[in-house]
Coordinates of C-alpha atoms in Angstrom, one line a residue:
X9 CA -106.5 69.7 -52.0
X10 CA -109.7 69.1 -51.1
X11 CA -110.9 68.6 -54.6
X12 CA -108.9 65.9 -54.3
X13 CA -110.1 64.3 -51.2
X14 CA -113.7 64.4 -52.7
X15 CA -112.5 62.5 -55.5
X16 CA -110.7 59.9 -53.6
X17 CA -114.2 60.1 -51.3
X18 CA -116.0 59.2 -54.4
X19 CA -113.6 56.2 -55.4
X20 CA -113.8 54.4 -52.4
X21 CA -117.5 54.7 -50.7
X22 CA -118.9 52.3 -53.3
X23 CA -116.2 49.6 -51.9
X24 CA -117.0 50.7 -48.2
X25 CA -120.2 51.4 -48.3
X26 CA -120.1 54.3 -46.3
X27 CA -118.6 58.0 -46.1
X28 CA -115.8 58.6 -44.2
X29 CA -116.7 60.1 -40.8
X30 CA -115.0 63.1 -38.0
X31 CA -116.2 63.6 -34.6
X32 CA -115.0 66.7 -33.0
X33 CA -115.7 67.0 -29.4
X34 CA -115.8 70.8 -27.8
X35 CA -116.1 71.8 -24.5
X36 CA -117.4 75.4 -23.7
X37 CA -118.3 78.3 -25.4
X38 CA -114.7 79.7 -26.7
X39 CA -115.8 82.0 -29.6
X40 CA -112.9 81.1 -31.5
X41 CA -112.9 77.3 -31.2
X42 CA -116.7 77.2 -32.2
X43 CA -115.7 79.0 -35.5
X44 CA -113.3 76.5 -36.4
X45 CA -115.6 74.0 -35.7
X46 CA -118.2 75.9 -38.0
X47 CA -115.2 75.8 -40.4
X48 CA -114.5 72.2 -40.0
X49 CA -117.7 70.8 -41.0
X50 CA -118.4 73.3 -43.8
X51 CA -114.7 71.9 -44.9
X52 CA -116.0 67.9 -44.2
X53 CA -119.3 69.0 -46.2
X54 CA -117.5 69.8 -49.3
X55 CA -115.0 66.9 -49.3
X56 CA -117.8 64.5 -48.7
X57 CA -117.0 63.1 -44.7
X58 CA -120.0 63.1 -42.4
X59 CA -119.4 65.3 -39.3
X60 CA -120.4 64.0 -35.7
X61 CA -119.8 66.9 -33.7
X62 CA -120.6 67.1 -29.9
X63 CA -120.5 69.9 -27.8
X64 CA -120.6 70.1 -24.0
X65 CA -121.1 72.0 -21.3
X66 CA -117.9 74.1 -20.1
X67 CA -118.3 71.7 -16.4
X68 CA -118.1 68.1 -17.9
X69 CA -116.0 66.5 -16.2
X70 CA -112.5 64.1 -17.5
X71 CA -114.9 61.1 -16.7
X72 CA -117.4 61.5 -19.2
X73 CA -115.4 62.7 -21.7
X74 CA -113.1 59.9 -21.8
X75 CA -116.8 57.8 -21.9
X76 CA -117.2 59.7 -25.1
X77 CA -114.1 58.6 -26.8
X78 CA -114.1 55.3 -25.9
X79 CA -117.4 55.6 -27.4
X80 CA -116.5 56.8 -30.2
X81 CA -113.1 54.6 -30.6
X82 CA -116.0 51.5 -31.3
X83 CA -117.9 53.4 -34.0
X84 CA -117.5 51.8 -36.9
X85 CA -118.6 55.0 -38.9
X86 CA -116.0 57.2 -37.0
X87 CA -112.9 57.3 -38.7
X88 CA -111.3 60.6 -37.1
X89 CA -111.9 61.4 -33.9
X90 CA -110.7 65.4 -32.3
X91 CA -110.8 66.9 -29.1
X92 CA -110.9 70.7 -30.0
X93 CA -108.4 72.5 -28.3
X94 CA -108.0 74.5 -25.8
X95 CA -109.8 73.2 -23.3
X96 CA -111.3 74.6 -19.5
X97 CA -108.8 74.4 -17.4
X98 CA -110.2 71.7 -14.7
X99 CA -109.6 69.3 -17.6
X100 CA -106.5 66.8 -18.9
X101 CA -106.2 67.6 -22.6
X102 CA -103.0 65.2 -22.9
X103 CA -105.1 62.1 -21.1
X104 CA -108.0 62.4 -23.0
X105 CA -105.2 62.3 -26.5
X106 CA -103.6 59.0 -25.1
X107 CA -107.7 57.7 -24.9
X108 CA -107.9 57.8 -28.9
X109 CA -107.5 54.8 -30.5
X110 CA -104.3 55.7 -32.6
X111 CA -105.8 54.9 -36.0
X112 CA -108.9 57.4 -35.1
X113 CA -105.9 59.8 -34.3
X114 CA -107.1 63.1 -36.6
X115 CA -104.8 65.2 -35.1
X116 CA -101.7 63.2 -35.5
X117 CA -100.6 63.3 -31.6
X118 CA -100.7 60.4 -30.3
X119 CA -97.4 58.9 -29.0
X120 CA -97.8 55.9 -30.9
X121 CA -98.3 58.2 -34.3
X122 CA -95.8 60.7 -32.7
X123 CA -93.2 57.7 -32.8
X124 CA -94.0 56.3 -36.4
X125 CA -93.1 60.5 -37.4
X126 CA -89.7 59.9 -35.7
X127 CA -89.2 56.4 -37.3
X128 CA -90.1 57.8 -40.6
X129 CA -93.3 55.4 -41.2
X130 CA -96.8 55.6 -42.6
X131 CA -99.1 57.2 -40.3
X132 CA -101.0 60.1 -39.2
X133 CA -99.7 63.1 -38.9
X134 CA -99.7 66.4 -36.3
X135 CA -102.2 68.3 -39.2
X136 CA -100.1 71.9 -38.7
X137 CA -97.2 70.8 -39.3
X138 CA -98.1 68.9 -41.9
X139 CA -100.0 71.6 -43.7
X140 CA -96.6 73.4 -43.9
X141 CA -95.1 70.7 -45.9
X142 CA -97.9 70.4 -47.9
X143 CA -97.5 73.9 -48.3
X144 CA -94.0 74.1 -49.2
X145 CA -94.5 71.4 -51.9
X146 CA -97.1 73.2 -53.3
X147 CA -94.9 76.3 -53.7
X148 CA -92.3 73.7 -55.0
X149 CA -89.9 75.5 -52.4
X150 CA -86.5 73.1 -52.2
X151 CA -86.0 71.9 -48.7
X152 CA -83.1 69.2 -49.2
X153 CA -79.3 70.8 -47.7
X154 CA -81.1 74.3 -46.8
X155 CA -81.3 75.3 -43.1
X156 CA -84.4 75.5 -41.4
X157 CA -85.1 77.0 -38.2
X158 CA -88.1 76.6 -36.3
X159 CA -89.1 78.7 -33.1
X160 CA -91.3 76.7 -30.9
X161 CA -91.2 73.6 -29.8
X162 CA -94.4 72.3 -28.5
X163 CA -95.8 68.9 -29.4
X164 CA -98.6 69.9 -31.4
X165 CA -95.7 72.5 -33.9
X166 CA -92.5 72.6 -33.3
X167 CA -91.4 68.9 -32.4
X168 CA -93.1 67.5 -35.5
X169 CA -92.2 70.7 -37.6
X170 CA -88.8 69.8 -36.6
X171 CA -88.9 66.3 -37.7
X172 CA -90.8 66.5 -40.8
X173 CA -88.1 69.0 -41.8
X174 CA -85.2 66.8 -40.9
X175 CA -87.2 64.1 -43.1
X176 CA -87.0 66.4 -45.9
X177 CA -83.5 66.9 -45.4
X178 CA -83.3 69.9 -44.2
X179 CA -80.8 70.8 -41.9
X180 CA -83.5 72.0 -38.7
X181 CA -82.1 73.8 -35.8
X182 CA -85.3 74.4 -33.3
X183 CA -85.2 77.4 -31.4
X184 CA -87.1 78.0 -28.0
X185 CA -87.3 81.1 -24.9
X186 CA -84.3 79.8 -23.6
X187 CA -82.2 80.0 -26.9
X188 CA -79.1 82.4 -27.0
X189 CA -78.6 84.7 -29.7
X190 CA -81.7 84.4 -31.3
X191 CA -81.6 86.9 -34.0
X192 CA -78.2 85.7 -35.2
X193 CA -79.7 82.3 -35.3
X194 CA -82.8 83.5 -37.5
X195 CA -80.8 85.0 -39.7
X196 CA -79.2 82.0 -41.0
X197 CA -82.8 80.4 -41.8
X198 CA -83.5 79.6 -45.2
X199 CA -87.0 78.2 -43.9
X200 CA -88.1 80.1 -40.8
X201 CA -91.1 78.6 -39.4
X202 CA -92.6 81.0 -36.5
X203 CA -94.8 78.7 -33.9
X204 CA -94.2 81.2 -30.7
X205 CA -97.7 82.6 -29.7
X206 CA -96.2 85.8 -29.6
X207 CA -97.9 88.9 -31.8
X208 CA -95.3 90.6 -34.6
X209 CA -92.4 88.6 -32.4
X210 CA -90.4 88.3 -35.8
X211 CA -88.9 90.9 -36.9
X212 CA -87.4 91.9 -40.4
X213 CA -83.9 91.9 -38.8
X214 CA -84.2 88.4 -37.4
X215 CA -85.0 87.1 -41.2
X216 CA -82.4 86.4 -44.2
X217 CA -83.0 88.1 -47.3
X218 CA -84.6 86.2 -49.5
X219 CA -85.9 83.6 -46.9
X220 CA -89.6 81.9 -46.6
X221 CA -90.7 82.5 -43.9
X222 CA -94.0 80.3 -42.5
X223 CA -96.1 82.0 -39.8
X224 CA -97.6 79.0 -37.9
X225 CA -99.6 81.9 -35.0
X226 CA -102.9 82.9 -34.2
X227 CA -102.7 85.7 -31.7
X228 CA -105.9 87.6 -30.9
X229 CA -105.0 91.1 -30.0
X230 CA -107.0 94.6 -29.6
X231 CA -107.2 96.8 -32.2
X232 CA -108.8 100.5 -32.8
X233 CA -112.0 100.9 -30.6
X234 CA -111.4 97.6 -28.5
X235 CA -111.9 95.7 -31.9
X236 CA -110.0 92.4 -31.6
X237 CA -108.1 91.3 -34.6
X238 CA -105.8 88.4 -35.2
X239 CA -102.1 88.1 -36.5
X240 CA -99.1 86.2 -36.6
X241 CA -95.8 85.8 -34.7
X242 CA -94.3 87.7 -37.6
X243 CA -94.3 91.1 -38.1
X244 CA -95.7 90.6 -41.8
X245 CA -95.8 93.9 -43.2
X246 CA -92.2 94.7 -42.3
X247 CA -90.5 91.2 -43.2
X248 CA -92.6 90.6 -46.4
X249 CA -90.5 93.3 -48.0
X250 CA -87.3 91.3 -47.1
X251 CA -89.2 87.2 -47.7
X252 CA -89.2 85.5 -51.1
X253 CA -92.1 83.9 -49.9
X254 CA -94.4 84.6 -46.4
X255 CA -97.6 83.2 -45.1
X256 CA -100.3 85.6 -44.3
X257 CA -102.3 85.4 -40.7
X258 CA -105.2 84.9 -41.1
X259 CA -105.7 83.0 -44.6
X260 CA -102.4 80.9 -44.6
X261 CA -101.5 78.0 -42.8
X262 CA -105.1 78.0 -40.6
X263 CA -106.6 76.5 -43.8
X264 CA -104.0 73.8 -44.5
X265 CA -104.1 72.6 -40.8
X266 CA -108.2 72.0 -41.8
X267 CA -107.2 70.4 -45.2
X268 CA -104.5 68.0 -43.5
X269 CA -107.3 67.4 -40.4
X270 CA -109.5 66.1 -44.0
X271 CA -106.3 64.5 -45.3
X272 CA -106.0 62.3 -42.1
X273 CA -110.0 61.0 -41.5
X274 CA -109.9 60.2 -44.9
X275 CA -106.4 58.5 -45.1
X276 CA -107.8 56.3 -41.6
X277 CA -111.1 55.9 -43.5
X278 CA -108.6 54.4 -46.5
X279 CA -106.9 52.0 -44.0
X280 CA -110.3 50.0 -43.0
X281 CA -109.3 47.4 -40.8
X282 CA -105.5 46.5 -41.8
X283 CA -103.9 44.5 -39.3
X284 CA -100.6 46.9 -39.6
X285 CA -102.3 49.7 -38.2
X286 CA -103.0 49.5 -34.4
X287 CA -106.3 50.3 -32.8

């Protein structure tokens, strides 16, 4: 994919006279967030989209942050804008969303690309979620009449996982803590995507035979020695003997969410200045 990014790169910076361009904003020294930023602008590198990372200080406060944005919003060089998550605590994260323009959107969660998702329009989109398509189409797995079940439903996975699904016409029932007979329900899946936060939480009796199953988590636990290691929310070793097709963790879906972060500063850097796309 990101071969052909570069190439669509290469066609269009003659016209606009510029390369596309990403700003990712961090805030504090979270080990693992500064190694996907490492990893985003190795990934912007290849593809050919100019990286205009800031990082600050683990106190900045909601003010200056939202300065930055709105900064960054009037940049004509900045097509994609990101605010690496998780944040500190004493911080919005959902305010500071609503403060990118929703054509700088990278991350696909603004409401007003949130809404185009539900009305089945052109627009950015949430970049996990989106990566799983992409992956699925890859893997040419058939989504149309099968039942899909996705556990989580946060606004960053699960809602748009669910949607995208249904878009695909899938049939998508979306699972959650409070759901009753959960097992039973999983067991139905033909597409089981796992967005809990919960290590090994999928089990091989809670899959079909034959299923795919998509592992959407990144949970950090200790191994041997206090060495910390990361997995999924599904117990890979013991379902892969029952999957037709599973996503490792790490080295699945992680590296799609990256790709479809690409996909979206370069489909904004694509759109210019339409009128149809709001600011």
């Amino acid at each position: 994919m990101q071969l052909e990014l570069k190439a669509q790169v290469e066609a269009l910076q003659p016209h606009i006279g510029r390369p596309p361009g990403l700003a990712v904003l961090m805030v504090g020294d979270n080990p693992a967030s500064a190694a996907y930023v490492r990893n985003k602008e190795r990934a912007c590198a290849r593809v050919g989209i100019a990286s205009y990372g800031e990082h600050f200080a683990a106190d900045t406060g909601q003010a200056e942050l939202t300065q930055v944005i709105h900064r960054l919003n009037q940049d004509p060089n900045v097509d994609g804008i990101l605010v690496q998550l998780p944040l500190p605590p004493h911080l919005n994260a959902e305010a500071l969303l609503y403060e990118i323009a929703p054509k700088k959107d990278a991350d696909g969660l603004h409401p007003i690309n949130l809404g185009r998702l539900v009305r089945g329009e052109a627009g950015l989109r949430s970049c996990t979620p989106a990566g799983v398509m992409r992956l699925l189409t890859t893997y040419d797995v058939k989504l149309e009449g099968k039942q899909a079940v996705v556990l989580g439903r946060s606004i960053l996975v699960g809602k748009p996982m669910a949607l995208m699904l249904l878009e695909a016409n899938a049939t998508v029932t979306v699972a959650h803590s409070k759901t009753q007979n959960l097992a039973q329900l999983t067991q139905s899946a033909d597409i089981l995507v796992a967005a809990v936060g919960r290590p090994s939480y999928v089990t091989a009796e809670m899959v079909k035979s034959g299923a795919v199953v998509v592992d959407v988590g990144i949970n950090r636990v200790e191994g041997p020695a206090g060495k910390a290691r990361l997995v999924g929310d599904v117990d890979f070793a013991n379902v892969e003997q029952k999957a037709s097709l599973i996503t490792p963790v790490p080295g699945g879906i992680g590296p799609m969410t990256v790709a479809m972060l690409l996909y979206n500063t370069v489909w904004s850097y694509s759109q210019g200045s339409k009128a149809s796309y709001n600011s």
